[in-house]
mmCIF file of C-alpha atoms in Angstrom:
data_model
loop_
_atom_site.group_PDB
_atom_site.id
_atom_site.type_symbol
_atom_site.label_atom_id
_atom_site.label_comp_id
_atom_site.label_asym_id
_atom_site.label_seq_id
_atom_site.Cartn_x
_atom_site.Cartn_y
_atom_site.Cartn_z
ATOM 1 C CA UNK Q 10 21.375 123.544 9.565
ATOM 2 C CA UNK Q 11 22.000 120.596 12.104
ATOM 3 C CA UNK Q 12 24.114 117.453 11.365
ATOM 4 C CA UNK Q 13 20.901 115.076 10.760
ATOM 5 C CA UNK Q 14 19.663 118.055 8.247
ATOM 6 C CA UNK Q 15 22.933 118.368 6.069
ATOM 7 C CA UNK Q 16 23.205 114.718 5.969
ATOM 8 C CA UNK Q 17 19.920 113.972 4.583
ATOM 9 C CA UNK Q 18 21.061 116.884 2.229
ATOM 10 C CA UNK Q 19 24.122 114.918 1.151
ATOM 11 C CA UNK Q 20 22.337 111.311 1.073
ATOM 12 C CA UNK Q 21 19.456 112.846 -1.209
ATOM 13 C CA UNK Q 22 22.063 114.332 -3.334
ATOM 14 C CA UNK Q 23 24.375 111.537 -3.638
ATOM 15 C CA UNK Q 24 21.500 109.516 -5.065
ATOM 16 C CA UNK Q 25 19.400 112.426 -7.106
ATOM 17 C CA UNK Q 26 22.482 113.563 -8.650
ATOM 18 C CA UNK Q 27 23.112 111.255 -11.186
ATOM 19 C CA UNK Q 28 19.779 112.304 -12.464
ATOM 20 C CA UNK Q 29 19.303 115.822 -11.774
ATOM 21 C CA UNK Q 30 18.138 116.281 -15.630
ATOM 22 C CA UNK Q 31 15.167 113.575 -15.295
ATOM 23 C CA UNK Q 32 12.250 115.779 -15.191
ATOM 24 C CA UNK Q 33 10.374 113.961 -12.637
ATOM 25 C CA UNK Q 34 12.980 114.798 -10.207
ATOM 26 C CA UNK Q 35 13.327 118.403 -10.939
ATOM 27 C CA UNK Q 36 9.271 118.892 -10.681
ATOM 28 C CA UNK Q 37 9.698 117.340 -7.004
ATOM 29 C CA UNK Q 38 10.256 119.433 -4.037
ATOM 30 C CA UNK Q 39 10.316 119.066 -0.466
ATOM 31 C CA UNK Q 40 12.860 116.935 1.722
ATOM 32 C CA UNK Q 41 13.136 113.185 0.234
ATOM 33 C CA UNK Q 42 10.180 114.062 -2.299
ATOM 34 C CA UNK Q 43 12.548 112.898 -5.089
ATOM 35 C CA UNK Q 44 13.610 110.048 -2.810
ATOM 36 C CA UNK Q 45 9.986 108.385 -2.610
ATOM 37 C CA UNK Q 46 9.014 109.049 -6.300
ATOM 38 C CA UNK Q 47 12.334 106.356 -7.383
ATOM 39 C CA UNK Q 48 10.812 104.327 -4.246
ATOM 40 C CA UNK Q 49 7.403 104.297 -5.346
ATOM 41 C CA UNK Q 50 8.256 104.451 -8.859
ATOM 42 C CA UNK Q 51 10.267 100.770 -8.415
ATOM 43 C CA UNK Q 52 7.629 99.396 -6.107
ATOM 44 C CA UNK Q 53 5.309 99.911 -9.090
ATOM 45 C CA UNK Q 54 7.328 98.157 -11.486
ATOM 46 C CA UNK Q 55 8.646 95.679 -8.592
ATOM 47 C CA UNK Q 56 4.129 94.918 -8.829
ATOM 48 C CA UNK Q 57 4.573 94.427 -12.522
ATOM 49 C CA UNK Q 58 3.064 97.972 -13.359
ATOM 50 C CA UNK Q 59 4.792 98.620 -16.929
ATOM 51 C CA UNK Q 60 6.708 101.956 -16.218
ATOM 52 C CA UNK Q 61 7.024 103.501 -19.702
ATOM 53 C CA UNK Q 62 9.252 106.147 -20.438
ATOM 54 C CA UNK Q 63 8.276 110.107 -21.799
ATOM 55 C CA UNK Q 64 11.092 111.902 -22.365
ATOM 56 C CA UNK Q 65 13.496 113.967 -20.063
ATOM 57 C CA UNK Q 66 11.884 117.690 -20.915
ATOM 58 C CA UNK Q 67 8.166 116.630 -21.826
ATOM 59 C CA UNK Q 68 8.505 118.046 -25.406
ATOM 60 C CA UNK Q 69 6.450 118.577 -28.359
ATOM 61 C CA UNK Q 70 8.423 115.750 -29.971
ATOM 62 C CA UNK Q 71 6.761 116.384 -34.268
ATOM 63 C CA UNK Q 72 8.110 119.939 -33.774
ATOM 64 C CA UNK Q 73 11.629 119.192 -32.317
ATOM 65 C CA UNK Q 74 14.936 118.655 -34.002
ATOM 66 C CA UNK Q 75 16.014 115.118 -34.805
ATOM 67 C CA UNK Q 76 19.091 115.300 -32.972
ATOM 68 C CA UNK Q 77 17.208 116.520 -29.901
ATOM 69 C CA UNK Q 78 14.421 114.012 -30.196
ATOM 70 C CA UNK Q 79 17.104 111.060 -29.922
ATOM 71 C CA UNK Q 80 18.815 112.682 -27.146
ATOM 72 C CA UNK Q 81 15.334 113.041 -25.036
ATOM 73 C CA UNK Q 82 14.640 109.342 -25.954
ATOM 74 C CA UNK Q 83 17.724 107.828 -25.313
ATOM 75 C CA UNK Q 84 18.437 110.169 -21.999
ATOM 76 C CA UNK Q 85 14.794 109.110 -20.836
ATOM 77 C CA UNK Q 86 14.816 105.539 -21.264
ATOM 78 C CA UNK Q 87 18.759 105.005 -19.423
ATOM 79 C CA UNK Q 88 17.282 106.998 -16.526
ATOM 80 C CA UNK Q 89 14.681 105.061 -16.192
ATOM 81 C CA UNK Q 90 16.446 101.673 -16.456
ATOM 82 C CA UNK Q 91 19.066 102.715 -14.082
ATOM 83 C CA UNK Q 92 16.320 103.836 -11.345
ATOM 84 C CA UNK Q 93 14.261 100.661 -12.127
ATOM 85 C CA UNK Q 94 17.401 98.038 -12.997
ATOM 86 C CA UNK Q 95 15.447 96.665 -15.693
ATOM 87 C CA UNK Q 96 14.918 97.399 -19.153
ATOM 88 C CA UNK Q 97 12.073 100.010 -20.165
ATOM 89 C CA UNK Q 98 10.051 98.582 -23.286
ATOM 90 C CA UNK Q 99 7.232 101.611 -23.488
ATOM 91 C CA UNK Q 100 7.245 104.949 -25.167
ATOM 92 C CA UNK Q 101 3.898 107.632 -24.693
ATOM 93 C CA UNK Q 102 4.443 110.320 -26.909
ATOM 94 C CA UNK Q 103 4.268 113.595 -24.818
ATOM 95 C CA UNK Q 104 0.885 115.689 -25.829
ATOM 96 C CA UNK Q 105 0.621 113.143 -28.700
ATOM 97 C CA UNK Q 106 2.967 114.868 -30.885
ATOM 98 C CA UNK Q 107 4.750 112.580 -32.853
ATOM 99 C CA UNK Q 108 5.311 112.415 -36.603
ATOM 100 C CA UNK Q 109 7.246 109.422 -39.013
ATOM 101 C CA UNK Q 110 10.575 110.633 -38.114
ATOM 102 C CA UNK Q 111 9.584 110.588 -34.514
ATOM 103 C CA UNK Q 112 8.598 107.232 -34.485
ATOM 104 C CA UNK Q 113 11.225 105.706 -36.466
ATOM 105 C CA UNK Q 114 13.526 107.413 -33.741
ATOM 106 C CA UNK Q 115 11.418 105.953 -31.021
ATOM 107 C CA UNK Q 116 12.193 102.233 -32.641
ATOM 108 C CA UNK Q 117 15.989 103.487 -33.214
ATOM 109 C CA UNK Q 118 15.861 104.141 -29.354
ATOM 110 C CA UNK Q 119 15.048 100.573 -28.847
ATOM 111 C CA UNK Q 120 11.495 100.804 -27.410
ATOM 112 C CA UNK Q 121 8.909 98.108 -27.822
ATOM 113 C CA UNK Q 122 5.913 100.069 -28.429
ATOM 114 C CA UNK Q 123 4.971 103.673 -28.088
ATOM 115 C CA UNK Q 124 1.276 104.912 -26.652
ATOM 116 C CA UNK Q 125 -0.089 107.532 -29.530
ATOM 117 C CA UNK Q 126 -3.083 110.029 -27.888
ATOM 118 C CA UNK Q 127 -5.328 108.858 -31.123
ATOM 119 C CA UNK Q 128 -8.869 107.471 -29.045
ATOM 120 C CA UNK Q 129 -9.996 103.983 -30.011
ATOM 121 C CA UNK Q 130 -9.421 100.799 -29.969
ATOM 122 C CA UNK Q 131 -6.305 98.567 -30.991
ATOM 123 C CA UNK Q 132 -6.248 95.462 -32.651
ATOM 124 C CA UNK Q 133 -4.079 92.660 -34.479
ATOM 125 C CA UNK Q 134 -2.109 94.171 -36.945
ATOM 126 C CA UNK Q 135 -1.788 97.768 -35.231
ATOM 127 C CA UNK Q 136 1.603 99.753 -35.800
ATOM 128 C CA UNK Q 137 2.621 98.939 -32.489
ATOM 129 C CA UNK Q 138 4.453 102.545 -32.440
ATOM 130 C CA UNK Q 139 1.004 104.466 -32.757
ATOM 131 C CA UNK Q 140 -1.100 103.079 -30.017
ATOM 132 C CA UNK Q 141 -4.275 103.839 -29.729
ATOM 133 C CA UNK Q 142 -6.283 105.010 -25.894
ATOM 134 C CA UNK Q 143 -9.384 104.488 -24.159
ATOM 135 C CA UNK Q 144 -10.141 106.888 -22.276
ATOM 136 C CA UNK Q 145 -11.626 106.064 -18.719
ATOM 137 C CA UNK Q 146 -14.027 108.427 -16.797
ATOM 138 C CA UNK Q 147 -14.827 108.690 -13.141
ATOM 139 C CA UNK Q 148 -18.429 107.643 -14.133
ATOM 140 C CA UNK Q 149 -17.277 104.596 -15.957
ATOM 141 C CA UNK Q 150 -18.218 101.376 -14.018
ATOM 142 C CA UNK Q 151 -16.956 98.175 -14.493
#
């Protein structure tokens, strides 16, 4: 390994490490991969695209234990707020799977809102912790 190699090596790992438990970073690969995901990922929210958070592990949230549901909520939304350097609001549930307990941790966490996988529309009055989606297809037109 040359000197340019081992210190792109150190650069990437002096800003990865502090998150080497987000799962966005682990499931990148590749030299600077992780590097231009927390680029891109602030230019989106720099363009006021709402980055939500999802949890560190991506976990079936209505079958986990409490005390692991509040870790993966609060561990999700700090490493997102440090990357972005601005407060994350948004919640999606991963594959949907939420139950009361969930939810009331997702408020404890200090989210905003939380995006449910339940089709259909929302409207005034809503639990704003069970979101409902539209779904958009490639045939869709505007």
């Amino acid at each position: 390994m040359n000197f340019t190699q081992r210190m792109r090596r150190t650069r990437k790992t002096e800003i990865i490490s502090p998150y080497r438990d987000f799962s966005v970073i682990q499931q990148c690969s590749g030299n600077f991969m992780a590097i231009q995901v927390i680029n891109e990922t602030r230019a989106l929210a720099g363009s006021g695209v709402d980055i939500g958070s999802h949890t560190v592990n991506h976990l079936w949230l209505g079958k986990t234990k409490d005390s692991v549901v509040i870790k993966e909520l609060q561990d999700s939304k700090k490493a997102l707020e440090d990357i972005l350097g601005q407060e994350v609001p948004h919640f999606a549930y991963p594959f949907g799977s939420w139950n009361l307990p969930v939810r009331d941790a997702v408020i404890e966490a200090g989210y905003t809102g939380a995006c449910s996988t339940i089709s259909g529309r929302n409207h005034k009055g809503i639990d704003p912790y069970i979101l409902r989606r539209s779904e958009i297809k490639g045939s869709d037109s505007p």
